[in-house]
Every structure is written in structure tokens, then in C-alpha cells.
PDB file of C-alpha atoms in Angstrom:
ATOM      1  CA  MET A1085      -8.657 -19.662 -16.555  1.00 66.00           C
ATOM      2  CA  THR A1086      -9.597 -17.594 -13.923  1.00 87.00           C
ATOM      3  CA  VAL A1087     -12.268 -15.046 -13.633  1.00 91.00           C
ATOM      4  CA  ARG A1088     -11.004 -12.151 -11.623  1.00 93.00           C
ATOM      5  CA  GLN A1089     -12.759  -9.186  -9.966  1.00 94.00           C
ATOM      6  CA  ILE A1090     -12.711  -6.086 -11.939  1.00 96.00           C
ATOM      7  CA  ARG A1091     -11.165  -2.852 -10.274  1.00 95.00           C
ATOM      8  CA  VAL A1092     -13.705   0.115  -9.956  1.00 92.00           C
ATOM      9  CA  PHE A1093     -13.251   3.968 -10.446  1.00 89.00           C
ATOM     10  CA  GLY A1094     -11.343   5.220  -7.592  1.00 89.00           C
ATOM     11  CA  ASP A1095      -8.743   2.292  -7.503  1.00 94.00           C
ATOM     12  CA  PRO A1096      -5.364   4.130  -8.547  1.00 95.00           C
ATOM     13  CA  VAL A1097      -4.189   1.242 -10.895  1.00 94.00           C
ATOM     14  CA  LEU A1098      -6.966   2.506 -13.230  1.00 96.00           C
ATOM     15  CA  ARG A1099      -4.726   5.856 -13.445  1.00 96.00           C
ATOM     16  CA  SER A1100      -1.664   4.257 -14.144  1.00 95.00           C
ATOM     17  CA  VAL A1101       0.167   3.916 -17.419  1.00 97.00           C
ATOM     18  CA  ALA A1102       0.599   0.426 -18.512  1.00 98.00           C
ATOM     19  CA  GLU A1103       4.031  -0.962 -19.392  1.00 98.00           C
ATOM     20  CA  PRO A1104       4.821  -2.321 -22.781  1.00 98.00           C
ATOM     21  CA  VAL A1105       4.739  -6.206 -22.694  1.00 98.00           C
ATOM     22  CA  LYS A1106       8.406  -7.323 -23.439  1.00 98.00           C
ATOM     23  CA  GLU A1107       8.360 -11.149 -22.828  1.00 97.00           C
ATOM     24  CA  PHE A1108       5.496 -13.327 -24.600  1.00 98.00           C
ATOM     25  CA  ASP A1109       5.888 -15.977 -22.235  1.00 98.00           C
ATOM     26  CA  ARG A1110       3.443 -18.110 -20.193  1.00 97.00           C
ATOM     27  CA  GLU A1111       2.598 -15.252 -17.636  1.00 97.00           C
ATOM     28  CA  LEU A1112       1.518 -13.283 -20.787  1.00 98.00           C
ATOM     29  CA  ARG A1113      -0.632 -16.091 -22.101  1.00 98.00           C
ATOM     30  CA  GLY A1114      -2.238 -17.018 -18.414  1.00 97.00           C
ATOM     31  CA  LEU A1115      -3.185 -13.082 -18.190  1.00 98.00           C
ATOM     32  CA  VAL A1116      -4.913 -13.431 -21.733  1.00 98.00           C
ATOM     33  CA  LYS A1117      -6.769 -16.211 -20.833  1.00 97.00           C
ATOM     34  CA  SER A1118      -8.055 -14.742 -17.230  1.00 97.00           C
ATOM     35  CA  LEU A1119      -9.150 -11.518 -19.259  1.00 97.00           C
ATOM     36  CA  THR A1120     -10.844 -13.611 -21.645  1.00 97.00           C
ATOM     37  CA  ALA A1121     -12.407 -15.715 -18.839  1.00 96.00           C
ATOM     38  CA  THR A1122     -13.665 -12.474 -16.924  1.00 97.00           C
ATOM     39  CA  ILE A1123     -15.024 -10.765 -20.362  1.00 95.00           C
ATOM     40  CA  ARG A1124     -16.827 -13.965 -20.733  1.00 94.00           C
ATOM     41  CA  ALA A1125     -18.124 -14.133 -17.308  1.00 93.00           C
ATOM     42  CA  GLY A1126     -20.776 -11.610 -17.510  1.00 85.00           C
ATOM     43  CA  GLY A1127     -23.416 -10.535 -20.155  1.00 81.00           C
ATOM     44  CA  GLY A1128     -22.877  -7.437 -22.196  1.00 81.00           C
ATOM     45  CA  ARG A1129     -18.978  -7.166 -21.668  1.00 91.00           C
ATOM     46  CA  ALA A1130     -17.457  -5.987 -24.859  1.00 96.00           C
ATOM     47  CA  GLY A1131     -13.747  -5.250 -23.814  1.00 97.00           C
ATOM     48  CA  LEU A1132     -11.546  -5.304 -21.012  1.00 98.00           C
ATOM     49  CA  ALA A1133      -7.884  -3.997 -20.495  1.00 98.00           C
ATOM     50  CA  ALA A1134      -5.376  -5.638 -18.039  1.00 98.00           C
ATOM     51  CA  PRO A1135      -5.135  -2.573 -15.765  1.00 98.00           C
ATOM     52  CA  GLN A1136      -8.923  -3.435 -14.651  1.00 97.00           C
ATOM     53  CA  LEU A1137      -7.645  -6.579 -13.165  1.00 97.00           C
ATOM     54  CA  GLY A1138      -4.850  -4.684 -11.638  1.00 96.00           C
ATOM     55  CA  GLU A1139      -2.176  -5.707 -14.080  1.00 97.00           C
ATOM     56  CA  PRO A1140      -0.212  -2.512 -15.250  1.00 96.00           C
ATOM     57  CA  VAL A1141       0.769  -3.813 -18.711  1.00 98.00           C
ATOM     58  CA  ARG A1142      -0.422  -3.026 -22.313  1.00 98.00           C
ATOM     59  CA  VAL A1143      -3.095  -6.012 -22.983  1.00 98.00           C
ATOM     60  CA  VAL A1144      -6.727  -5.716 -23.938  1.00 98.00           C
ATOM     61  CA  VAL A1145      -9.226  -8.381 -24.823  1.00 98.00           C
ATOM     62  CA  TYR A1146     -12.629  -7.646 -27.071  1.00 98.00           C
ATOM     63  CA  SER A1147     -15.720  -9.425 -27.892  1.00 96.00           C
ATOM     64  CA  CYS A1148     -17.951  -7.426 -29.795  1.00 93.00           C
ATOM     65  CA  ASP A1149     -19.886  -7.423 -33.307  1.00 85.00           C
ATOM     66  CA  GLY A1150     -19.093 -10.914 -33.938  1.00 89.00           C
ATOM     67  CA  LYS A1151     -15.581 -10.487 -33.322  1.00 94.00           C
ATOM     68  CA  SER A1152     -13.243 -11.454 -30.622  1.00 96.00           C
ATOM     69  CA  GLY A1153      -9.589 -11.502 -29.698  1.00 98.00           C
ATOM     70  CA  HIS A1154      -6.825  -9.826 -27.969  1.00 98.00           C
ATOM     71  CA  LEU A1155      -4.184  -7.075 -28.457  1.00 98.00           C
ATOM     72  CA  VAL A1156      -0.760  -6.907 -26.774  1.00 98.00           C
ATOM     73  CA  ASN A1157       0.703  -3.561 -26.885  1.00 98.00           C
ATOM     74  CA  PRO A1158      -1.983  -2.190 -29.275  1.00 98.00           C
ATOM     75  CA  ARG A1159      -1.477   1.084 -31.429  1.00 98.00           C
ATOM     76  CA  LEU A1160      -4.667   2.592 -32.892  1.00 98.00           C
ATOM     77  CA  GLU A1161      -5.098   4.781 -36.106  1.00 98.00           C
ATOM     78  CA  LEU A1162      -8.266   6.743 -35.918  1.00 98.00           C
ATOM     79  CA  SER A1163     -10.510   7.915 -38.676  1.00 97.00           C
ATOM     80  CA  GLU A1164     -11.341  11.602 -38.825  1.00 97.00           C
ATOM     81  CA  ARG A1165     -15.258  10.512 -38.564  1.00 97.00           C
ATOM     82  CA  ARG A1166     -16.360  10.822 -35.417  1.00 97.00           C
ATOM     83  CA  ILE A1167     -19.838   9.776 -33.801  1.00 97.00           C
ATOM     84  CA  ILE A1168     -21.551  10.050 -30.472  1.00 96.00           C
ATOM     85  CA  ALA A1169     -22.882   7.254 -28.778  1.00 96.00           C
ATOM     86  CA  ASP A1170     -23.567   5.880 -25.214  1.00 94.00           C
ATOM     87  CA  GLU A1171     -20.643   4.280 -23.688  1.00 93.00           C
ATOM     88  CA  ALA A1172     -20.014   2.292 -20.407  1.00 92.00           C
ATOM     89  CA  CYS A1173     -17.250   0.813 -18.495  1.00 93.00           C
ATOM     90  CA  LEU A1174     -16.872  -2.216 -16.351  1.00 93.00           C
ATOM     91  CA  SER A1175     -15.005  -0.120 -13.949  1.00 93.00           C
ATOM     92  CA  ALA A1176     -18.155   1.672 -13.418  1.00 90.00           C
ATOM     93  CA  PRO A1177     -20.885  -0.787 -13.331  1.00 88.00           C
ATOM     94  CA  GLY A1178     -24.478   0.390 -14.504  1.00 85.00           C
ATOM     95  CA  VAL A1179     -23.760   3.811 -15.668  1.00 87.00           C
ATOM     96  CA  TRP A1180     -24.001   4.661 -19.652  1.00 89.00           C
ATOM     97  CA  TRP A1181     -22.860   8.020 -20.814  1.00 91.00           C
ATOM     98  CA  PRO A1182     -22.656   9.584 -24.326  1.00 93.00           C
ATOM     99  CA  LEU A1183     -19.592  10.285 -25.825  1.00 94.00           C
ATOM    100  CA  GLU A1184     -17.904  11.413 -29.121  1.00 95.00           C
ATOM    101  CA  ARG A1185     -15.147   8.684 -30.446  1.00 97.00           C
ATOM    102  CA  SER A1186     -13.896   8.064 -33.821  1.00 98.00           C
ATOM    103  CA  PHE A1187     -16.311   5.768 -35.934  1.00 98.00           C
ATOM    104  CA  MET A1188     -13.386   3.868 -37.576  1.00 98.00           C
ATOM    105  CA  VAL A1189      -9.840   2.478 -36.234  1.00 98.00           C
ATOM    106  CA  MET A1190      -7.117   0.454 -37.281  1.00 98.00           C
ATOM    107  CA  ALA A1191      -5.625  -1.343 -34.544  1.00 98.00           C
ATOM    108  CA  ARG A1192      -2.157  -2.804 -34.400  1.00 98.00           C
ATOM    109  CA  GLY A1193      -0.270  -4.913 -32.202  1.00 98.00           C
ATOM    110  CA  TRP A1194       0.622  -8.592 -31.331  1.00 98.00           C
ATOM    111  CA  ASP A1195      -1.057 -11.698 -30.003  1.00 98.00           C
ATOM    112  CA  MET A1196       0.119 -13.407 -27.023  1.00 98.00           C
ATOM    113  CA  PHE A1197       2.502 -15.520 -29.054  1.00 98.00           C
ATOM    114  CA  GLY A1198       4.336 -12.489 -30.330  1.00 98.00           C
ATOM    115  CA  LYS A1199       2.725 -12.786 -33.900  1.00 98.00           C
ATOM    116  CA  PRO A1200       1.618  -9.299 -35.425  1.00 98.00           C
ATOM    117  CA  VAL A1201      -2.243  -8.559 -35.408  1.00 98.00           C
ATOM    118  CA  LYS A1202      -4.255  -6.192 -37.258  1.00 98.00           C
ATOM    119  CA  VAL A1203      -7.864  -5.557 -36.657  1.00 97.00           C
ATOM    120  CA  ARG A1204     -10.059  -2.900 -38.828  1.00 97.00           C
ATOM    121  CA  ALA A1205     -13.148  -2.095 -36.491  1.00 97.00           C
ATOM    122  CA  LEU A1206     -16.299   0.286 -37.062  1.00 96.00           C
ATOM    123  CA  GLY A1207     -18.798   1.450 -35.031  1.00 95.00           C
ATOM    124  CA  VAL A1208     -19.327  -0.425 -31.598  1.00 96.00           C
ATOM    125  CA  LEU A1209     -16.208  -2.288 -31.885  1.00 97.00           C
ATOM    126  CA  ALA A1210     -14.049   0.756 -32.875  1.00 98.00           C
ATOM    127  CA  ARG A1211     -15.436   2.490 -29.556  1.00 97.00           C
ATOM    128  CA  VAL A1212     -14.580  -0.794 -27.456  1.00 97.00           C
ATOM    129  CA  LEU A1213     -10.805  -0.586 -28.800  1.00 98.00           C
ATOM    130  CA  GLN A1214     -10.624   3.152 -28.033  1.00 98.00           C
ATOM    131  CA  HIS A1215     -12.088   2.609 -24.846  1.00 98.00           C
ATOM    132  CA  GLU A1216      -9.785  -0.225 -23.592  1.00 98.00           C
ATOM    133  CA  VAL A1217      -6.604   1.441 -25.025  1.00 98.00           C
ATOM    134  CA  ASP A1218      -7.427   4.423 -23.172  1.00 98.00           C
ATOM    135  CA  HIS A1219      -7.196   2.286 -19.994  1.00 98.00           C
ATOM    136  CA  LEU A1220      -3.849   1.307 -20.813  1.00 98.00           C
ATOM    137  CA  ASP A1221      -2.924   4.836 -20.597  1.00 98.00           C
ATOM    138  CA  GLY A1222      -4.586   5.580 -17.357  1.00 97.00           C
ATOM    139  CA  VAL A1223      -7.238   7.551 -19.163  1.00 97.00           C
ATOM    140  CA  LEU A1224     -10.979   6.888 -17.973  1.00 93.00           C
ATOM    141  CA  PHE A1225     -13.846   7.615 -20.380  1.00 87.00           C
ATOM    142  CA  SER A1226     -15.081  10.342 -17.970  1.00 90.00           C
ATOM    143  CA  ASP A1227     -11.898  12.056 -18.735  1.00 94.00           C
ATOM    144  CA  HIS A1228     -13.098  12.975 -22.178  1.00 92.00           C
ATOM    145  CA  LEU A1229     -16.397  14.630 -20.772  1.00 91.00           C
ATOM    146  CA  ASP A1230     -16.585  18.458 -20.206  1.00 91.00           C
ATOM    147  CA  ALA A1231     -16.334  19.443 -16.453  1.00 91.00           C
ATOM    148  CA  ALA A1232     -19.860  19.698 -15.686  1.00 92.00           C
ATOM    149  CA  GLU A1233     -20.676  16.126 -17.465  1.00 90.00           C
ATOM    150  CA  ARG A1234     -17.835  14.472 -15.724  1.00 87.00           C
ATOM    151  CA  GLU A1235     -18.903  15.826 -12.348  1.00 89.00           C
ATOM    152  CA  ARG A1236     -22.461  14.264 -13.114  1.00 88.00           C
ATOM    153  CA  PHE A1237     -21.001  11.044 -14.446  1.00 84.00           C
ATOM    154  CA  LEU A1238     -18.652  10.683 -11.219  1.00 81.00           C
ATOM    155  CA  ALA A1239     -21.613  11.225  -9.019  1.00 84.00           C
ATOM    156  CA  ALA A1240     -23.731   8.458 -10.636  1.00 83.00           C
ATOM    157  CA  ALA A1241     -20.407   6.267 -10.860  1.00 79.00           C
ATOM    158  CA  LEU A1242     -18.653   6.580  -7.584  1.00 73.00           C
ATOM    159  CA  PRO A1243     -19.978   4.789  -4.523  1.00 64.00           C
ATOM    160  CA  ALA A1244     -21.354   7.103  -1.979  1.00 61.00           C
ATOM    161  CA  GLY A1245     -19.105   7.662   0.989  1.00 53.00           C
TER     162      GLY A1245
END
């Protein structure tokens, strides 16, 4: 398992829409293992999407609220109940920002072997899954902010220069 460098805001790979996984092979299992090793390499890491490692495929890993795992080609069903809470991104280290998200999600996808997976998530884990699936669609969590808030967030998140 290889710990890999996480891409940061400004990297164009974070804006690309990830391709669905079609082959459940050794390469996919290696990617899941690298994502897992990378998320475990730092404290407070709750989720990571393949594009954050420069891999434009639909794979996420999570480790939060006592649950950990991965989803390949995830789809989310969102609850109508929404809450506002601080959110952060490993691609914008050290910056937290309040954001409204659904309180509960039902995530469906596959594991690295092609077996169906279903995850019911509440609270923080629901937020993590929504955040990571956004990455698969080239959406950064700052995109959910209004223009003024986004400008303040990007000023704090992007390196000067």
C-alpha cells in the first residue's frame, strides 16, 4: 500500500468528472489500498476520493463514526432534512467552512471485487459521503457557497501567488 500525495485546490484533476469503473481488477484493488493508506496516514481524515490522488475514476474511501470502507461507482439518495456544519477538505488543508448538506444518505455502489454495497449514513458520515461523491463529479465543496463566501473561502484555501 502506497501513501500518495493529495492534490490541492487549483489542480485541474479536481475539476474533471471521474469515469465509472468498468473493471474490478488488480489495478482497482491497488487504488483502493492506496486511498485507504493515504486516508490513514494523517489524523482527522474522514474521506478521500480517487481524483484527489490524480485518478479520474469513481472510487471513494471513508473512515468516520466507527465505520470505514470504500465505494466504487457510488450513488447517493439524500434525505430532505438538511443541517449546517463545518466542513473541510484534504485538498484545502487547514480550512473549515460552514456548509448545508443532507443529514442522512443511503449510499449504494460496489466493493473492489464487484459485490454490491449499501451504506446508511447519518450526520458526519453522511456529510463525508456527499463531499467525496462531489469530488467524483468535479465539484468542490466551495462550489456550494454563495459568491461572497466562496471568494472568502478561496482566499483562505488557495496558496498566495
